Amino acid sequence: MTAHVIADDAEALAVAEVLAAGFRAGAAERDAQRRLPRAEVDRLSASGLLAVTVPAEHGGADVRAVTLAEVFRLLGSADGSLAQIPQSHFVYTNVIRRQGTVEQRKFFFAELLAGRRFGNAQSEAGTRHVQDIRTRLEPRRDGSYLLTGVKHYCTGALFADWIPVLARAEGDNLHVAYVPRDAPGVSVVDDWDGMGQRTTASGTVRLDAVSVPADRVLPHHLTFQGPQLHGAAAQLLHAAIDTGIAGGALAQAAEFVRTRSRPWFESGSETAAEDPLLIQRFGELALQVRAAEALLKEAARTVDAARDRLTDDSAAEASIAVAAAKVRAAEAAVEVASALFEVAGTRSALNSLNLHRHWRDARTHTLHDPARWKVQHIGRYVLSGTRPPRHGLL
C-alpha cells in the first residue's frame, strides 16, 4: 500500500474538508443498507490523513490537537459512523509514541506513513466493568507471547492491517499487543448490531493462542505512571465526533426546512423558514452547536499546551477541559439530532429519508462512557482542586 504524506496542519484540514464532502453524499445510503465503508476507509488511508500524528523526525506532519479535533469534527459532520472508525487508530498511535522503543517507533510509524491502519480490540463483554480485562499474554521461553481472549465493540478491526489488543501479562499489568489482522488464530466477526453507528464494523475479535513476538508488545500500564495525555487525547476525538454529529444534524435540518417543510398555517408565513417560532428554535440549536464547537477548540488548545509542557497540573487542566467539551458535545448531539424532527415536521420522519441516522449515531456514540462521571470530576476539581484520575477515560 502507498499513501500520500501530508506535510502540515493546513494540508491536513484541506484534505479532511474534501474527504468529508465526499463521505457526506453517501452517508445516508450506507447507513440504511448497512454497507460497510471499505472504499471510503481506503480513501482515508490513501489521503495520508491517518498518519498526520506521526512525529516529524519520522517523516510525519505531527499535527496539533487543535487540527486533529477539527479533522474529526469535519468527518463527524459528514458521517457519524465513518468518523468513529479511525478514533482508536490515533489512540494506539499515541501509545507507540509514548511507550514504543526506538525500533518499534521506526517500524510502526513507517507502516502508518505507508497507509496501514490500526483497529482496536480492547473492550470485553460480561466482565465486572470496563477495566476488568481478562485477555492474557502468556510468556514463552523464547521471549514471545501467546495471546488468548475475546474482545467486543472492536471498531475498525474489520478494516485494520494491525489490531492493537489490550491484554494482561506478568503481574496483571496491562500491555498492548499489535497483531496483524490476518495472523493465525485471529478471527474478526462482523456481528455489530447497534441501532446507530451501523457501519463502524464494531464486532467481535477472537484470539486463539495467537503468537506475538516480544517486539510487538508495549507496556501500556506505564502510560499512567506520571502525567499523561492518553485519556484526554482519546476523549477529545470522541468530543469532536459528537460535535460534528450535532453540526451535521443542524445543517441538514436547516436545509430541509428551507426546501421541503411547510409553514404552520397560524404563523402567517409564506415559507417555513420565515416562521418566527422556527427561527427562534434554530437560534437556540445553533447556540448549542456553537458552544460545543467553542469548548472543543478550547479543550484542544489545552491539550496542545499540556503537550508542550507536560506536568501533573497541565495534564489535569487538559483532562478537565476535554471532559467539559465531551459533556457539552454529547448533550448537543443528542438534542440537536432529536430536534431535527421537531423543526422539520412530519415528513422528516419518513424512514426513506433516513434523517434519524443523526440521532441514532449520536445516541449510540454518547454511550461510550457516562458523561455524569465527567461532571463529577469537574466538580471536584473546581471545589477542592482534586486532579482527575489517570485511567485513560479522562
Short mmCIF file of C-alpha atoms in Angstrom, two decimals:
data_model
loop_
_atom_site.label_atom_id
_atom_site.label_comp_id
_atom_site.label_asym_id
_atom_site.label_seq_id
_atom_site.Cartn_x
_atom_site.Cartn_y
_atom_site.Cartn_z
CA MET A 1 0.00 0.00 0.00
CA THR A 2 1.16 3.53 -0.76
CA ALA A 3 -0.25 6.72 0.66
CA HIS A 4 0.19 10.43 0.26
CA VAL A 5 2.23 12.04 3.03
CA ILE A 6 0.58 15.16 4.41
CA ALA A 7 3.03 17.98 5.07
CA ASP A 8 1.41 20.15 7.75
CA ASP A 9 -1.71 21.15 9.67
CA ALA A 10 -3.11 23.29 6.86
CA GLU A 11 -2.93 20.43 4.37
CA ALA A 12 -4.49 18.03 6.87
CA LEU A 13 -7.52 20.32 7.24
CA ALA A 14 -7.82 20.82 3.49
CA VAL A 15 -7.73 17.06 2.88
CA ALA A 16 -10.30 16.46 5.64
CA GLU A 17 -12.71 19.00 4.12
CA VAL A 18 -12.55 17.32 0.72
CA LEU A 19 -12.99 13.85 2.19
CA ALA A 20 -15.89 14.94 4.41
CA ALA A 21 -17.73 16.42 1.44
CA GLY A 22 -17.38 13.15 -0.45
CA PHE A 23 -18.34 10.99 2.52
CA ARG A 24 -21.44 13.10 3.25
CA ALA A 25 -23.00 12.32 -0.11
CA GLY A 26 -23.37 8.59 0.52
CA ALA A 27 -23.72 8.51 4.30
CA ALA A 28 -27.49 8.05 4.49
CA GLU A 29 -27.48 5.24 1.93
CA ARG A 30 -24.57 3.42 3.58
CA ASP A 31 -26.37 3.56 6.91
CA ALA A 32 -29.73 2.46 5.52
CA GLN A 33 -28.20 -0.52 3.72
CA ARG A 34 -25.55 -1.14 6.37
CA ARG A 35 -22.99 -1.08 3.61
CA LEU A 36 -19.56 -1.09 5.22
CA PRO A 37 -17.42 1.82 4.01
CA ARG A 38 -14.45 -0.15 2.70
CA ALA A 39 -13.83 2.17 -0.23
CA GLU A 40 -14.17 5.23 1.99
CA VAL A 41 -11.73 3.85 4.56
CA ASP A 42 -9.29 3.12 1.75
CA ARG A 43 -9.62 6.76 0.69
CA LEU A 44 -8.79 7.82 4.23
CA SER A 45 -5.64 5.72 4.14
CA ALA A 46 -4.55 6.84 0.68
CA SER A 47 -5.08 10.51 1.58
CA GLY A 48 -2.42 10.35 4.29
CA LEU A 49 -4.84 11.62 6.90
CA LEU A 50 -4.34 8.57 9.12
CA ALA A 51 -0.62 9.36 9.50
CA VAL A 52 -0.84 13.04 10.44
CA THR A 53 0.23 12.47 14.06
CA VAL A 54 3.43 10.65 13.11
CA PRO A 55 6.31 12.65 14.66
CA ALA A 56 8.26 14.96 12.37
CA GLU A 57 11.51 13.10 12.99
CA HIS A 58 9.88 10.04 11.43
CA GLY A 59 8.59 11.96 8.41
CA GLY A 60 5.10 12.86 9.60
CA ALA A 61 3.24 16.15 9.92
CA ASP A 62 2.91 15.82 13.72
CA VAL A 63 -0.23 17.95 13.68
CA ARG A 64 -1.54 19.73 16.75
CA ALA A 65 -4.52 18.50 18.77
CA VAL A 66 -6.49 21.52 17.52
CA THR A 67 -6.05 20.26 13.97
CA LEU A 68 -6.86 16.63 14.73
CA ALA A 69 -10.01 17.61 16.62
CA GLU A 70 -11.16 19.67 13.65
CA VAL A 71 -10.46 16.77 11.30
CA PHE A 72 -12.72 14.53 13.39
CA ARG A 73 -15.37 17.23 13.67
CA LEU A 74 -15.46 17.53 9.89
CA LEU A 75 -15.70 13.77 9.43
CA GLY A 76 -18.35 13.51 12.14
CA SER A 77 -20.48 16.18 10.48
CA ALA A 78 -20.50 14.07 7.33
CA ASP A 79 -20.88 10.54 8.71
CA GLY A 80 -21.02 9.69 12.41
CA SER A 81 -20.10 6.08 11.70
CA LEU A 82 -17.15 6.70 9.42
CA ALA A 83 -15.67 9.25 11.82
CA GLN A 84 -15.64 6.67 14.61
CA ILE A 85 -13.58 4.11 12.68
CA PRO A 86 -10.16 5.88 12.95
CA GLN A 87 -10.58 7.06 16.55
CA SER A 88 -8.77 4.07 18.04
CA HIS A 89 -6.22 4.24 15.24
CA PHE A 90 -4.97 7.54 16.65
CA VAL A 91 -5.24 6.39 20.25
CA TYR A 92 -2.94 3.45 19.63
CA THR A 93 -0.61 5.57 17.54
CA ASN A 94 -0.18 7.66 20.70
CA VAL A 95 0.66 4.52 22.70
CA ILE A 96 3.55 3.81 20.33
CA ARG A 97 4.69 7.39 20.56
CA ARG A 98 4.80 7.28 24.35
CA GLN A 99 5.78 3.68 25.13
CA GLY A 100 7.40 2.33 21.99
CA THR A 101 11.10 1.58 21.76
CA VAL A 102 13.19 3.30 19.11
CA GLU A 103 12.83 0.29 16.81
CA GLN A 104 9.09 -0.06 17.46
CA ARG A 105 8.53 3.59 16.61
CA LYS A 106 10.62 3.33 13.48
CA PHE A 107 8.71 0.27 12.28
CA PHE A 108 5.15 1.33 13.10
CA PHE A 109 5.47 4.94 12.03
CA ALA A 110 6.74 3.71 8.65
CA GLU A 111 3.67 1.46 8.48
CA LEU A 112 1.38 4.42 9.15
CA LEU A 113 3.06 6.60 6.54
CA ALA A 114 2.53 3.79 4.04
CA GLY A 115 -1.22 3.89 4.75
CA ARG A 116 -1.55 0.98 7.16
CA ARG A 117 -4.44 1.08 9.62
CA PHE A 118 -4.87 0.23 13.31
CA GLY A 119 -8.15 -1.16 14.58
CA ASN A 120 -8.83 -1.93 18.22
CA ALA A 121 -9.56 -4.87 20.47
CA GLN A 122 -9.87 -3.51 23.99
CA SER A 123 -13.36 -3.88 25.47
CA GLU A 124 -14.76 -7.15 26.78
CA ALA A 125 -18.33 -8.19 27.48
CA GLY A 126 -19.59 -9.98 30.58
CA THR A 127 -16.88 -8.68 32.90
CA ARG A 128 -17.39 -6.71 36.12
CA HIS A 129 -16.65 -3.35 34.49
CA VAL A 130 -14.88 -1.79 31.53
CA GLN A 131 -11.41 -2.09 33.07
CA ASP A 132 -11.80 -5.75 34.01
CA ILE A 133 -9.59 -7.10 31.21
CA ARG A 134 -9.24 -10.87 31.09
CA THR A 135 -7.42 -11.37 27.79
CA ARG A 136 -3.98 -12.78 28.56
CA LEU A 137 -0.48 -12.55 27.16
CA GLU A 138 1.32 -15.68 28.33
CA PRO A 139 5.13 -15.54 28.05
CA ARG A 140 7.01 -18.32 26.27
CA ARG A 141 10.58 -19.48 26.73
CA ASP A 142 11.80 -17.75 23.56
CA GLY A 143 10.57 -14.35 24.81
CA SER A 144 7.45 -14.28 22.66
CA TYR A 145 3.85 -14.49 23.91
CA LEU A 146 0.65 -16.43 23.34
CA LEU A 147 -2.39 -14.18 23.22
CA THR A 148 -5.81 -15.55 24.15
CA GLY A 149 -9.14 -13.81 24.67
CA VAL A 150 -12.37 -12.48 23.20
CA LYS A 151 -12.98 -8.79 22.55
CA HIS A 152 -16.17 -6.90 21.76
CA TYR A 153 -17.05 -3.48 20.27
CA CYS A 154 -13.87 -3.69 18.18
CA THR A 155 -14.45 -0.68 15.97
CA GLY A 156 -12.40 -0.71 12.81
CA ALA A 157 -10.88 -4.17 13.34
CA LEU A 158 -12.51 -5.48 10.19
CA PHE A 159 -10.71 -2.80 8.14
CA ALA A 160 -7.40 -2.96 10.02
CA ASP A 161 -3.94 -4.05 8.98
CA TRP A 162 -2.91 -4.21 12.65
CA ILE A 163 -5.19 -4.85 15.62
CA PRO A 164 -3.91 -3.42 18.93
CA VAL A 165 -5.12 -5.78 21.65
CA LEU A 166 -5.36 -4.73 25.29
CA ALA A 167 -4.26 -7.66 27.48
CA ARG A 168 -2.77 -8.52 30.84
CA ALA A 169 0.69 -10.01 31.14
CA GLU A 170 3.09 -10.59 34.03
CA GLY A 171 1.87 -9.11 37.29
CA ASP A 172 -1.53 -8.47 35.70
CA ASN A 173 -0.07 -5.33 34.12
CA LEU A 174 -1.82 -4.00 31.01
CA HIS A 175 0.04 -4.32 27.73
CA VAL A 176 -0.89 -3.65 24.12
CA ALA A 177 -0.09 -6.37 21.59
CA TYR A 178 -0.05 -5.19 17.96
CA VAL A 179 -1.31 -8.18 15.98
CA PRO A 180 -1.63 -8.47 12.18
CA ARG A 181 -5.25 -8.71 11.11
CA ASP A 182 -4.53 -11.93 9.21
CA ALA A 183 -2.37 -13.61 11.88
CA PRO A 184 -3.16 -17.29 12.60
CA GLY A 185 -5.62 -17.57 15.46
CA VAL A 186 -7.20 -14.16 14.84
CA SER A 187 -10.82 -14.02 13.70
CA VAL A 188 -12.86 -10.85 13.26
CA VAL A 189 -16.62 -11.33 13.30
CA ASP A 190 -18.91 -8.72 11.79
CA ASP A 191 -21.67 -9.08 14.38
CA TRP A 192 -22.19 -5.44 15.41
CA ASP A 193 -25.95 -4.88 15.73
CA GLY A 194 -26.15 -1.34 17.11
CA MET A 195 -29.11 0.87 16.29
CA GLY A 196 -26.66 3.64 15.42
CA GLN A 197 -23.16 3.89 14.01
CA ARG A 198 -24.24 0.90 11.95
CA THR A 199 -21.26 0.85 9.61
CA THR A 200 -18.39 1.02 12.10
CA ALA A 201 -17.93 -2.77 11.98
CA SER A 202 -17.67 -2.76 15.78
CA GLY A 203 -17.86 -6.52 16.06
CA THR A 204 -16.05 -9.29 17.90
CA VAL A 205 -12.38 -10.25 17.76
CA ARG A 206 -11.41 -13.76 18.88
CA LEU A 207 -7.81 -14.54 19.75
CA ASP A 208 -6.98 -18.22 19.98
CA ALA A 209 -3.38 -18.79 21.12
CA VAL A 210 -2.06 -16.10 18.78
CA SER A 211 1.73 -15.99 18.62
CA VAL A 212 3.04 -12.47 19.29
CA PRO A 213 6.76 -11.55 19.06
CA ALA A 214 8.13 -9.61 22.01
CA ASP A 215 8.83 -6.56 19.84
CA ARG A 216 5.12 -6.22 19.04
CA VAL A 217 4.13 -5.79 22.71
CA LEU A 218 4.17 -2.44 24.54
CA PRO A 219 3.84 -1.83 28.32
CA HIS A 220 0.63 0.19 28.40
CA HIS A 221 0.48 0.28 32.21
CA LEU A 222 3.49 2.62 32.21
CA THR A 223 1.37 5.19 30.36
CA PHE A 224 -0.42 6.02 33.59
CA GLN A 225 2.64 6.41 35.77
CA GLY A 226 3.21 10.14 35.86
CA PRO A 227 1.46 12.93 33.98
CA GLN A 228 -0.09 11.78 30.72
CA LEU A 229 -2.49 12.88 28.00
CA HIS A 230 -3.62 9.45 26.84
CA GLY A 231 -7.19 9.83 28.06
CA ALA A 232 -7.50 13.50 27.17
CA ALA A 233 -6.32 12.91 23.61
CA ALA A 234 -8.66 9.95 23.15
CA GLN A 235 -11.69 11.69 24.65
CA LEU A 236 -11.02 14.82 22.61
CA LEU A 237 -11.70 12.82 19.46
CA HIS A 238 -14.95 11.47 20.91
CA ALA A 239 -15.99 15.04 21.70
CA ALA A 240 -15.13 16.07 18.15
CA ILE A 241 -17.28 13.29 16.69
CA ASP A 242 -20.27 14.33 18.82
CA THR A 243 -19.75 17.99 17.91
CA GLY A 244 -19.62 17.03 14.25
CA ILE A 245 -22.83 14.99 14.51
CA ALA A 246 -24.58 17.98 16.12
CA GLY A 247 -23.40 20.34 13.39
CA GLY A 248 -24.31 17.91 10.63
CA ALA A 249 -27.80 17.42 12.04
CA LEU A 250 -28.35 21.18 12.33
CA ALA A 251 -27.21 21.77 8.76
CA GLN A 252 -29.49 19.06 7.41
CA ALA A 253 -32.42 20.35 9.46
CA ALA A 254 -31.91 23.85 8.08
CA GLU A 255 -31.69 22.57 4.52
CA PHE A 256 -34.86 20.52 4.97
CA VAL A 257 -36.82 23.44 6.40
CA ARG A 258 -35.63 25.78 3.65
CA THR A 259 -36.51 23.42 0.83
CA ARG A 260 -39.17 20.91 1.92
CA SER A 261 -41.06 21.92 5.07
CA ARG A 262 -44.39 23.76 5.01
CA PRO A 263 -45.15 26.68 7.33
CA TRP A 264 -47.69 26.17 10.09
CA PHE A 265 -50.88 27.88 8.99
CA GLU A 266 -51.12 30.05 12.12
CA SER A 267 -47.70 31.61 11.51
CA GLY A 268 -48.92 33.72 8.62
CA SER A 269 -45.60 33.00 6.89
CA GLU A 270 -45.17 32.14 3.23
CA THR A 271 -42.40 29.64 3.97
CA ALA A 272 -41.38 27.53 6.92
CA ALA A 273 -38.05 29.35 7.07
CA GLU A 274 -39.92 32.58 7.83
CA ASP A 275 -41.90 31.13 10.73
CA PRO A 276 -40.78 33.18 13.79
CA LEU A 277 -41.09 30.21 16.15
CA LEU A 278 -38.89 28.07 13.92
CA ILE A 279 -36.40 30.91 13.63
CA GLN A 280 -36.27 31.07 17.43
CA ARG A 281 -35.73 27.34 17.73
CA PHE A 282 -32.96 27.30 15.14
CA GLY A 283 -31.26 30.08 17.06
CA GLU A 284 -31.39 28.02 20.24
CA LEU A 285 -30.00 24.95 18.47
CA ALA A 286 -27.25 26.98 16.82
CA LEU A 287 -26.18 28.18 20.27
CA GLN A 288 -25.87 24.55 21.38
CA VAL A 289 -23.66 23.71 18.42
CA ARG A 290 -21.54 26.86 18.75
CA ALA A 291 -20.99 26.18 22.44
CA ALA A 292 -19.87 22.63 21.69
CA GLU A 293 -17.52 23.85 18.95
CA ALA A 294 -16.04 26.52 21.21
CA LEU A 295 -15.43 24.11 24.09
CA LEU A 296 -13.91 21.60 21.65
CA LYS A 297 -11.41 24.18 20.38
CA GLU A 298 -10.57 25.29 23.89
CA ALA A 299 -10.05 21.70 25.02
CA ALA A 300 -7.79 21.00 22.05
CA ARG A 301 -5.73 24.11 22.77
CA THR A 302 -5.38 22.99 26.38
CA VAL A 303 -4.17 19.55 25.25
CA ASP A 304 -1.63 21.22 22.97
CA ALA A 305 -0.42 23.44 25.80
CA ALA A 306 -0.02 20.43 28.09
CA ARG A 307 1.82 18.51 25.39
CA ASP A 308 4.31 21.37 25.11
CA ARG A 309 4.90 21.43 28.86
CA LEU A 310 3.62 18.27 30.50
CA THR A 311 3.20 18.38 34.27
CA ASP A 312 0.65 16.98 36.70
CA ASP A 313 -1.12 20.34 36.67
CA SER A 314 -1.15 20.81 32.88
CA ALA A 315 -2.33 17.22 32.37
CA ALA A 316 -5.17 17.78 34.86
CA GLU A 317 -6.18 21.01 33.11
CA ALA A 318 -6.27 19.16 29.79
CA SER A 319 -8.40 16.33 31.17
CA ILE A 320 -10.89 18.73 32.75
CA ALA A 321 -11.13 20.86 29.60
CA VAL A 322 -11.75 17.77 27.47
CA ALA A 323 -14.31 16.46 29.96
CA ALA A 324 -16.23 19.74 29.72
CA ALA A 325 -16.12 19.61 25.92
CA LYS A 326 -17.28 16.00 25.87
CA VAL A 327 -20.24 16.65 28.16
CA ARG A 328 -21.43 19.62 26.13
CA ALA A 329 -20.84 17.87 22.80
CA ALA A 330 -22.82 14.80 23.87
CA GLU A 331 -25.75 16.94 25.01
CA ALA A 332 -25.69 18.97 21.80
CA ALA A 333 -25.51 15.91 19.55
CA VAL A 334 -28.49 14.19 21.15
CA GLU A 335 -30.65 17.32 21.48
CA VAL A 336 -29.99 18.77 18.03
CA ALA A 337 -30.39 15.42 16.28
CA SER A 338 -33.71 14.92 18.07
CA ALA A 339 -34.90 18.49 17.46
CA LEU A 340 -34.36 17.98 13.73
CA PHE A 341 -37.79 16.32 13.59
CA GLU A 342 -39.39 18.98 15.77
CA VAL A 343 -38.37 21.76 13.38
CA ALA A 344 -38.63 19.87 10.08
CA GLY A 345 -42.10 18.43 10.60
CA THR A 346 -43.90 15.16 9.95
CA ARG A 347 -42.34 14.40 6.60
CA SER A 348 -38.87 14.32 8.12
CA ALA A 349 -39.85 11.14 9.99
CA LEU A 350 -40.14 9.14 6.77
CA ASN A 351 -37.89 6.14 7.01
CA SER A 352 -36.92 6.54 3.35
CA LEU A 353 -35.20 9.86 4.14
CA ASN A 354 -33.14 8.30 6.96
CA LEU A 355 -32.80 11.59 8.81
CA HIS A 356 -32.98 9.61 12.03
CA ARG A 357 -29.43 8.35 11.43
CA HIS A 358 -28.11 11.52 13.09
CA TRP A 359 -29.99 10.80 16.33
CA ARG A 360 -29.17 7.09 16.24
CA ASP A 361 -25.48 7.85 15.71
CA ALA A 362 -25.50 10.46 18.49
CA ARG A 363 -27.38 8.30 20.97
CA THR A 364 -25.15 5.30 20.28
CA HIS A 365 -21.83 7.14 20.35
CA THR A 366 -22.62 9.07 23.52
CA LEU A 367 -22.99 5.75 25.37
CA HIS A 368 -19.24 5.22 25.07
CA ASP A 369 -18.67 6.38 28.66
CA PRO A 370 -21.02 8.19 31.05
CA ALA A 371 -20.90 11.98 30.99
CA ARG A 372 -22.18 12.11 34.58
CA TRP A 373 -18.79 10.92 35.84
CA LYS A 374 -17.05 13.65 33.89
CA VAL A 375 -19.28 16.22 35.61
CA GLN A 376 -18.29 14.69 38.96
CA HIS A 377 -14.58 15.11 38.22
CA ILE A 378 -15.12 18.67 37.02
CA GLY A 379 -16.99 19.49 40.22
CA ARG A 380 -14.27 18.03 42.45
CA TYR A 381 -11.61 19.91 40.53
CA VAL A 382 -13.44 23.22 40.97
CA LEU A 383 -14.29 22.73 44.66
CA SER A 384 -11.14 21.14 46.04
CA GLY A 385 -8.56 21.16 43.27
CA THR A 386 -8.69 17.36 43.10
CA ARG A 387 -6.96 16.22 39.94
CA PRO A 388 -8.90 13.72 37.81
CA PRO A 389 -7.77 10.10 37.95
CA ARG A 390 -5.32 8.61 35.47
CA HIS A 391 -7.42 5.81 34.00
CA GLY A 392 -7.48 6.71 30.33
CA LEU A 393 -11.13 7.85 30.08
CA LEU A 394 -10.48 11.48 31.05
#
